[in-house]
Coordinates of N, CA and C and ligand atoms in Angstrom, one line a residue:
M52 N 21.9 -13.1 5.6 CA 20.5 -12.1 6.4 C 20.7 -11.3 7.0
D53 N 20.4 -10.4 6.1 CA 20.3 -8.7 7.0 C 19.6 -9.0 8.3
K54 N 20.4 -8.8 9.6 CA 19.3 -8.8 10.3 C 18.5 -7.2 11.1
A55 N 19.0 -6.2 9.8 CA 18.0 -4.9 9.7 C 17.1 -5.4 9.3
F56 N 17.0 -5.2 8.4 CA 15.9 -5.4 7.1 C 14.9 -6.8 7.9
N57 N 15.5 -7.7 8.2 CA 14.8 -8.8 9.1 C 13.8 -8.0 10.2
G58 N 14.7 -7.4 11.0 CA 14.4 -7.0 12.0 C 12.8 -5.7 12.3
M59 N 13.8 -4.8 10.4 CA 12.4 -3.9 10.4 C 11.0 -4.3 9.7
L60 N 11.3 -6.1 8.7 CA 9.9 -6.2 8.8 C 9.4 -7.0 9.7
F61 N 9.4 -6.9 11.1 CA 9.2 -7.3 12.6 C 8.4 -5.8 12.7
E62 N 9.0 -4.5 13.1 CA 8.3 -3.7 13.0 C 7.4 -2.9 12.5
R63 N 7.4 -3.6 10.9 CA 6.1 -2.7 9.8 C 4.6 -3.2 11.1
H64 N 4.2 -2.2 10.7 CA 2.8 -2.2 10.8 C 2.0 -1.3 10.0
S65 N 0.4 -2.1 9.6 CA 0.2 -0.6 9.5 C -0.1 1.0 9.6
I66 N -0.2 2.3 9.5 CA -0.2 3.3 10.7 C -0.9 4.3 10.0
R67 N -2.3 4.6 10.5 CA -3.6 5.2 10.1 C -3.7 6.0 10.6
K68 N -3.2 7.0 11.9 CA -2.5 7.8 12.4 C -1.4 8.7 12.8
Y69 N -1.6 10.4 11.7 CA -0.3 10.7 11.3 C -0.2 11.8 11.7
K70 N 1.4 12.1 12.7 CA 1.4 14.1 12.8 C 1.3 14.8 11.9
A71 N 1.5 15.8 12.4 CA 1.0 16.9 11.3 C 2.8 17.0 10.7
Q72 N 3.3 17.1 10.7 CA 5.7 17.3 10.4 C 4.6 16.2 9.2
P73 N 5.4 17.3 8.4 CA 5.3 17.5 6.8 C 6.6 16.2 6.7
L74 N 6.6 15.6 5.3 CA 7.2 14.7 5.0 C 8.3 15.3 3.8
P75 N 9.4 15.0 4.2 CA 11.2 15.1 3.1 C 10.7 15.3 2.3
A76 N 10.9 16.3 0.6 CA 10.9 15.9 -0.4 C 11.8 14.4 -0.7
E77 N 13.3 14.3 -0.1 CA 13.9 13.7 -0.1 C 13.5 11.8 -0.5
D78 N 12.7 12.3 0.8 CA 12.1 10.7 1.3 C 10.6 10.7 0.2
V79 N 10.3 12.0 0.0 CA 9.1 11.0 -1.3 C 9.8 10.4 -2.1
K80 N 10.5 11.6 -2.9 CA 11.5 11.1 -4.2 C 12.0 9.6 -3.8
Q81 N 12.7 9.2 -2.5 CA 12.6 7.2 -2.6 C 11.6 6.7 -2.4
I82 N 11.3 7.1 -1.7 CA 9.3 6.1 -2.4 C 9.2 5.7 -3.5
L83 N 9.5 6.7 -3.9 CA 7.7 6.8 -5.5 C 9.7 6.0 -6.3
E84 N 11.0 6.0 -5.7 CA 11.6 6.0 -6.9 C 11.7 4.4 -6.1
A85 N 11.6 3.6 -5.3 CA 10.7 2.4 -5.2 C 9.7 1.7 -5.9
G86 N 9.1 2.7 -6.4 CA 7.4 2.1 -6.7 C 8.2 1.7 -8.1
L87 N 9.4 2.2 -8.9 CA 9.5 2.6 -9.8 C 10.6 1.6 -10.0
L88 N 11.2 1.1 -9.4 CA 12.3 -0.3 -9.3 C 11.4 -1.1 -9.5
A89 N 10.8 -1.2 -8.6 CA 9.5 -2.1 -8.5 C 9.8 -3.8 -9.4
P90 N 9.2 -5.3 -9.6 CA 9.6 -5.7 -11.2 C 8.1 -6.0 -11.5
S91 N 7.5 -6.0 -12.9 CA 6.6 -6.6 -13.0 C 7.0 -7.1 -13.8
S92 N 6.0 -8.8 -14.4 CA 6.0 -9.0 -15.9 C 5.8 -8.3 -16.7
K93 N 6.8 -9.5 -17.2 CA 7.1 -8.6 -18.9 C 8.4 -7.9 -18.6
S94 N 8.8 -6.9 -17.6 CA 8.9 -5.4 -17.3 C 7.8 -4.5 -18.3
A95 N 6.7 -4.9 -18.1 CA 5.6 -4.4 -18.6 C 5.3 -2.9 -17.6
R96 N 5.9 -2.5 -16.9 CA 5.2 -1.4 -15.7 C 4.0 -0.3 -16.0
P97 N 3.1 -1.3 -15.7 CA 1.9 -1.3 -16.3 C 1.6 0.4 -15.4
W98 N 1.8 0.0 -14.0 CA 2.0 0.8 -13.4 C 1.9 2.4 -13.9
E99 N 1.1 3.4 -12.9 CA 1.5 5.1 -13.0 C 1.1 5.2 -11.3
F100 N 1.6 5.9 -11.1 CA 1.5 7.0 -9.7 C 0.7 8.7 -9.3
V101 N -0.2 8.1 -9.3 CA -0.6 9.7 -8.4 C 0.1 11.2 -7.1
C102 N 0.1 11.4 -6.9 CA 1.1 12.0 -5.7 C 0.2 13.2 -5.1
V103 N 0.1 13.0 -4.3 CA -1.6 14.3 -3.6 C -1.5 14.3 -2.3
E104 N -0.4 15.5 -1.6 CA -0.1 15.8 -0.4 C -1.1 17.2 0.0
D105 N -2.1 17.8 -0.4 CA -2.5 18.9 -0.2 C -4.5 17.8 0.5
A106 N -3.9 19.6 1.0 CA -5.0 18.5 2.3 C -6.5 18.9 1.8
D107 N -7.0 19.5 1.6 CA -8.9 19.3 1.1 C -8.3 18.7 0.1
M108 N -7.3 18.4 -1.2 CA -7.9 17.0 -1.8 C -7.8 15.3 -1.0
L109 N -7.2 15.5 0.2 CA -6.9 14.2 0.5 C -8.9 13.7 1.2
A110 N -8.6 15.4 2.4 CA -10.5 14.5 2.2 C -11.2 14.6 1.5
K111 N -11.6 14.6 0.0 CA -12.4 14.1 -0.8 C -12.1 13.0 -1.0
L112 N -10.8 12.3 -0.8 CA -10.2 10.6 -1.9 C -11.1 10.4 -0.9
A113 N -11.0 10.7 0.7 CA -11.1 9.8 1.7 C -12.8 9.7 2.1
E114 N -13.4 10.3 0.9 CA -14.7 10.3 1.1 C -14.7 9.3 -0.1
C115 N -14.0 8.0 -0.9 CA -14.4 6.8 -2.4 C -14.8 5.6 -1.8
K116 N -14.9 5.3 -0.5 CA -15.7 4.6 -0.2 C -16.1 4.6 1.8
P117 N -17.2 3.9 2.4 CA -17.3 4.3 3.0 C -16.3 3.1 4.9
A118 N -16.0 3.0 4.3 CA -15.5 2.3 5.8 C -13.8 1.9 5.2
G119 N -12.8 2.6 5.9 CA -11.5 1.7 5.6 C -10.7 2.5 4.7
A120 N -11.3 4.0 4.7 CA -10.2 4.6 4.0 C -9.9 6.5 4.5
R121 N -11.0 6.0 5.8 CA -10.5 7.5 6.3 C -8.8 7.8 7.2
P122 N -8.2 7.2 6.9 CA -6.5 7.1 7.4 C -6.0 8.5 6.5
I123 N -6.2 8.4 4.4 CA -6.2 9.3 3.9 C -6.0 10.1 4.0
A124 N -8.2 11.1 4.8 CA -8.1 12.2 5.7 C -6.6 13.2 6.4
G125 N -6.5 12.0 7.3 CA -4.6 13.0 7.6 C -3.4 12.7 7.1
A126 N -3.5 11.8 6.1 CA -2.5 11.2 5.6 C -1.7 12.8 5.5
K127 N 0.1 12.3 5.6 CA 0.5 13.6 4.5 C 0.5 13.9 2.7
L128 N 0.8 12.6 2.6 CA 0.5 12.3 1.1 C -0.2 11.1 0.8
A129 N -1.0 11.1 -0.2 CA -1.1 10.0 -0.8 C -0.8 9.5 -1.7
I130 N -0.5 7.9 -2.3 CA 0.0 7.6 -3.8 C -1.0 6.5 -4.5
I131 N -1.9 7.6 -5.4 CA -2.7 7.1 -5.5 C -2.4 5.7 -6.8
I132 N -2.2 4.6 -7.0 CA -1.5 3.6 -7.7 C -2.7 2.7 -8.2
C133 N -2.8 2.8 -9.8 CA -3.5 2.7 -10.9 C -3.0 2.4 -12.4
A134 N -3.5 1.7 -12.7 CA -2.4 0.8 -14.3 C -3.7 0.8 -15.5
D135 N -3.1 0.9 -16.3 CA -3.6 0.3 -17.4 C -3.8 -0.9 -18.1
P136 N -5.0 -2.0 -17.6 CA -5.1 -3.4 -17.8 C -5.0 -3.9 -18.8
E137 N -5.0 -3.0 -20.3 CA -4.8 -2.8 -21.6 C -2.7 -3.5 -21.3
K138 N -2.3 -3.2 -20.2 CA -0.5 -3.1 -21.1 C -0.3 -4.2 -20.0
S139 N -0.8 -5.1 -19.1 CA -0.6 -6.1 -18.6 C -2.0 -6.9 -18.0
D140 N -2.2 -7.8 -17.9 CA -3.2 -9.1 -17.7 C -3.0 -9.4 -16.2
V141 N -1.3 -8.7 -15.6 CA -1.0 -9.3 -14.2 C -1.5 -7.8 -13.8
Y142 N -1.8 -6.8 -14.0 CA -1.7 -5.0 -13.6 C -1.9 -5.6 -11.7
V143 N -3.0 -6.2 -11.6 CA -2.8 -6.0 -10.2 C -2.1 -6.5 -9.4
E144 N -0.6 -7.9 -9.7 CA 0.6 -8.4 -8.8 C 0.8 -7.3 -9.2
D145 N 1.7 -6.6 -10.1 CA 2.2 -5.7 -10.7 C 2.5 -5.0 -9.8
C146 N 1.6 -3.5 -10.0 CA 0.6 -2.6 -8.8 C 1.2 -2.9 -7.3
S147 N 0.3 -4.2 -6.9 CA 0.9 -4.9 -5.5 C 1.9 -4.8 -5.2
V148 N 3.1 -5.6 -5.6 CA 4.3 -5.3 -5.5 C 5.4 -4.1 -5.6
A149 N 5.0 -2.9 -6.5 CA 4.9 -1.9 -7.0 C 4.4 -1.4 -4.9
A150 N 3.3 -1.4 -4.3 CA 3.0 -0.8 -2.9 C 3.9 -1.6 -2.1
S151 N 3.6 -2.3 -2.5 CA 5.2 -3.6 -1.5 C 6.5 -2.6 -1.3
Y152 N 6.9 -2.3 -2.2 CA 8.2 -2.0 -2.8 C 8.3 -0.4 -1.1
M153 N 6.9 0.8 -2.3 CA 6.9 1.9 -1.6 C 6.8 1.8 0.7
Q154 N 5.5 0.9 0.0 CA 5.6 0.6 1.3 C 7.1 0.6 2.9
L155 N 7.6 -0.5 2.4 CA 9.5 -1.0 3.1 C 10.1 0.2 2.8
Q156 N 10.3 0.8 1.6 CA 9.7 1.9 1.5 C 10.5 3.4 2.9
A157 N 9.3 3.5 2.5 CA 9.0 3.6 3.5 C 9.3 3.5 4.8
T158 N 9.4 2.6 5.7 CA 9.5 1.6 7.0 C 10.5 2.4 6.8
A159 N 11.6 1.6 6.1 CA 13.1 1.9 6.2 C 13.4 4.1 6.4
L160 N 12.8 4.2 6.0 CA 12.8 5.8 5.7 C 12.2 6.5 8.1
G161 N 11.3 5.4 8.0 CA 10.9 6.2 9.6 C 9.7 6.5 8.9
I162 N 8.9 5.9 8.0 CA 7.1 6.9 8.0 C 6.5 6.1 7.9
G163 N 5.4 6.0 8.6 CA 4.1 5.2 8.6 C 3.7 4.9 6.9
S164 N 2.8 3.9 7.2 CA 1.9 4.2 5.8 C 0.9 3.5 5.8
C165 N -0.2 2.7 5.2 CA -1.4 2.1 5.6 C -1.6 1.8 3.8
W166 N -2.0 1.1 3.3 CA -2.7 0.5 2.2 C -4.6 0.2 1.7
I167 N -4.9 1.7 0.7 CA -6.0 1.6 0.8 C -6.7 0.6 -0.3
Q168 N -7.9 -0.3 0.2 CA -8.5 -0.4 -1.1 C -9.3 0.0 -2.2
V169 N -9.0 -0.1 -3.2 CA -9.5 0.6 -3.9 C -10.4 -0.8 -5.1
R170 N -9.4 -0.9 -5.8 CA -10.4 -2.0 -6.9 C -11.1 -3.0 -6.2
N171 N -12.1 -4.0 -6.6 CA -13.5 -4.2 -5.9 C -13.9 -3.4 -4.6
R172 N -14.0 -2.2 -4.3 CA -14.6 -1.5 -3.6 C -15.0 -0.4 -3.8
F173 N -16.8 -0.1 -3.3 CA -17.7 1.3 -3.7 C -18.2 2.2 -3.0
S174 N -18.7 2.5 -3.6 CA -18.9 4.1 -1.9 C -20.1 3.6 -1.7
A175 N -20.0 4.7 -1.2 CA -21.8 4.3 -0.1 C -22.8 4.4 -0.9
D176 N -23.0 5.2 -2.3 CA -24.1 5.3 -2.5 C -24.0 3.9 -3.9
D177 N -22.7 2.5 -3.5 CA -23.5 1.9 -4.7 C -21.8 1.9 -5.8
N178 N -21.0 2.8 -6.2 CA -20.4 3.6 -7.3 C -19.3 2.3 -6.8
P179 N -18.5 2.2 -8.2 CA -17.0 2.0 -7.4 C -16.7 2.7 -6.9
A180 N -16.0 2.2 -5.7 CA -15.1 3.4 -5.0 C -14.1 4.5 -6.2
Q181 N -13.3 3.8 -6.9 CA -12.5 4.3 -8.1 C -13.4 5.3 -9.2
D182 N -14.6 5.1 -8.9 CA -15.5 6.7 -9.8 C -14.3 8.0 -8.9
L183 N -14.8 7.7 -8.6 CA -15.0 9.0 -7.4 C -12.9 9.9 -7.2
V184 N -11.6 8.6 -6.8 CA -10.9 9.2 -7.3 C -10.7 9.6 -8.5
Q185 N -10.9 8.9 -9.5 CA -10.9 9.2 -10.5 C -11.6 11.0 -11.6
A186 N -12.9 11.3 -11.0 CA -13.5 12.4 -11.0 C -12.8 13.7 -10.6
L187 N -12.0 13.0 -9.5 CA -11.3 14.1 -7.9 C -10.3 14.6 -9.1
L188 N -9.1 13.5 -9.6 CA -7.7 13.6 -9.5 C -7.5 14.0 -10.8
G189 N -8.8 13.5 -11.9 CA -8.6 13.2 -13.8 C -7.6 12.2 -14.2
I190 N -7.6 11.3 -13.0 CA -7.3 10.0 -14.0 C -8.1 9.3 -15.1
P191 N -8.2 8.7 -15.7 CA -8.5 8.4 -17.0 C -9.4 6.6 -17.4
A192 N -10.7 7.0 -18.0 CA -11.6 6.4 -17.4 C -11.2 5.4 -17.8
S193 N -9.9 4.6 -18.6 CA -9.1 3.1 -19.2 C -8.0 3.2 -18.2
M194 N -8.2 3.9 -17.5 CA -6.9 3.3 -16.3 C -8.0 3.0 -15.0
Q195 N -7.1 1.5 -14.4 CA -7.7 1.1 -12.9 C -6.9 1.8 -12.4
V196 N -7.9 1.8 -10.9 CA -7.2 1.8 -9.8 C -7.4 1.2 -8.8
V197 N -6.3 0.6 -8.5 CA -5.9 -0.6 -7.4 C -5.7 0.0 -5.7
A198 N -5.0 0.8 -5.4 CA -5.1 1.1 -4.3 C -4.5 2.3 -3.8
I199 N -4.9 3.2 -2.6 CA -3.7 4.2 -2.3 C -3.4 4.3 -0.9
L200 N -2.0 4.6 -1.7 CA -1.1 4.2 -0.4 C -1.1 5.6 0.7
T201 N -0.5 5.6 1.8 CA -1.6 6.6 2.7 C 0.8 6.6 3.9
F202 N 1.0 8.2 3.5 CA 2.3 8.1 4.4 C 2.4 9.4 5.1
G203 N 2.6 9.3 6.3 CA 3.0 10.0 7.7 C 3.8 9.5 8.4
Y204 N 4.7 10.5 9.1 CA 4.7 9.9 10.7 C 4.2 9.3 11.4
S205 N 4.3 8.6 12.0 CA 3.0 7.5 13.2 C 2.4 8.6 14.0
D206 N 1.4 8.1 14.0 CA 0.8 8.7 15.6 C 0.5 8.6 16.3
E207 N 0.6 6.8 16.0 CA -0.2 5.7 17.1 C 1.4 5.2 17.4
Q208 N 0.7 4.2 18.8 CA 1.9 3.6 19.0 C 1.7 1.6 18.4
R209 N 2.4 1.0 18.2 CA 2.5 -0.6 17.8 C 3.7 -1.0 18.0
N210 N 3.2 -2.1 18.1 CA 4.2 -3.2 19.1 C 4.7 -4.0 18.2
P211 N 6.3 -4.0 18.1 CA 6.9 -4.8 17.1 C 5.8 -6.3 17.1
V212 N 5.6 -6.9 15.5 CA 5.8 -8.4 16.3 C 5.9 -9.8 17.1
D213 N 5.7 -10.8 17.2 CA 6.1 -11.6 18.2 C 5.9 -12.4 17.1
P214 N 8.4 -13.1 17.3 CA 7.5 -14.2 16.2 C 7.5 -15.5 16.5
A215 N 7.4 -15.6 18.0 CA 6.7 -16.2 18.1 C 5.2 -16.9 17.6
K216 N 4.8 -15.4 17.4 CA 2.9 -15.3 16.4 C 2.9 -15.6 15.0
L217 N 4.5 -15.9 15.0 CA 3.9 -16.2 12.5 C 3.3 -17.5 13.1
K218 N 2.4 -17.3 12.1 CA 1.5 -18.8 11.4 C 2.6 -20.1 10.5
W219 N 3.5 -20.1 11.6 CA 4.1 -21.0 10.8 C 3.9 -22.4 9.9
E220 N 2.2 -22.9 10.6 CA 1.8 -23.8 10.3 C 1.0 -23.4 8.7
K221 N 1.5 -22.7 8.1 CA 0.7 -21.5 6.5 C 2.0 -22.6 5.7
V222 N 2.9 -22.9 6.3 CA 4.5 -23.1 5.1 C 4.2 -24.8 5.6
H223 N 4.6 -25.2 4.0 CA 4.0 -26.8 3.8 C 6.1 -27.1 3.4
I224 N 6.3 -28.3 3.8 CA 7.7 -28.2 3.2 C 7.8 -30.0 2.9
G225 N 8.5 -29.8 1.9 CA 8.2 -31.0 0.2 C 7.0 -31.4 -0.2
Q226 N 5.9 -30.8 0.7 CA 4.4 -31.3 -0.2 C 3.0 -30.8 1.1
W227 N 2.2 -31.0 0.6 CA 1.0 -30.5 1.8 C 1.1 -31.2 2.4
A228 N 1.0 -30.2 3.9 CA 0.5 -32.0 5.4 C 0.3 -30.1 6.5
D229 N -0.9 -31.3 6.9 CA -1.4 -30.2 7.9 C -1.5 -30.0 9.3
D230 N -0.6 -31.1 9.5 CA 0.4 -31.4 10.2 C 2.2 -30.7 10.9
Q231 N 1.8 -30.2 9.6 CA 3.8 -30.0 9.8 C 3.7 -29.1 10.6
Q232 N 5.0 -28.2 11.4 CA 5.2 -27.1 12.0 C 6.2 -26.3 11.9
Ligands
FMN456 C1 -4.7 -5.7 0.1 C2 -4.8 -4.5 1.3 C3 -6.3 -3.8 1.1 C4 -5.6 -3.5 2.1 N1 -6.9 -2.5 2.6 C5 -7.0 -2.2 4.3 C6 -8.0 -0.7 3.5 O1 -9.3 -0.6 2.6 N2 -8.0 0.0 4.6 C7 -7.1 0.3 6.0 O2 -7.3 0.8 7.1 N3 -6.5 -0.7 5.5 C8 -5.9 -2.1 4.6 N4 -5.3 -2.6 4.5 C9 -4.4 -3.0 6.2 C10 -3.9 -4.4 6.3 O3 -5.9 -4.1 7.4 C11 -3.0 -4.8 7.2 O4 -2.2 -4.4 6.2 C12 -4.0 -5.6 8.1 O5 -4.5 -5.6 8.9 C13 -2.8 -6.2 9.0 O6 -1.9 -5.3 10.1 P1 -0.8 -4.9 9.4 O7 0.2 -4.0 8.4 O8 -0.3 -3.5 11.0 O9 0.2 -5.7 9.8 C14 -4.8 -3.2 3.6 C15 -3.6 -4.5 3.2 C16 -4.1 -5.5 2.2 C17 -2.7 -5.8 1.9

């Protein structure tokens, strides 16, 4: 077990408030590399990543749904994760793995991030949240927007997870058992 990696997992948290400090281009490249390195079913790699750093565009993207999208407005970088459903019947899983890789790479670089759900979410006037995202960024209608990842140096205090609080009752050894600890 790599103790440093394990420790990083305990320290990772969703970060929704960011410092004004910009992200180094080399770090952004490494985050994107992590996404491109992610495994995908049948190696189809159905995902596409749209990177946005422009503050005005980030503020507009934050309007895609009424709750839970505010972090986009203050982020230094957003990566919109979308996919062509024709390229994979499990594109949601593929996109989710790529997103997790990018979030963990960001954590390793000391950069905070948050997953903003777009798929199955709706705007204030009840249109799919992805409609605004697609219109703003010119994403073809054939693509499905799964999520927006926000990135920036953390401007909030989050404590590492206490190992004693892990829900080991969710782990079932050998067969399903409600009373296993
Ligand atoms: C599939 C998924 C969707 C999420 N959607 C949002 C979201 O729309 N807005 C948000 O602020 N956080 C969102 N999150 C972050 C979760 O709220 C967060 O991971 C959870 O509260 C646990 O906190 P932690 O990441 O600090 O451990 C999402 C996370 C996942 C995995």
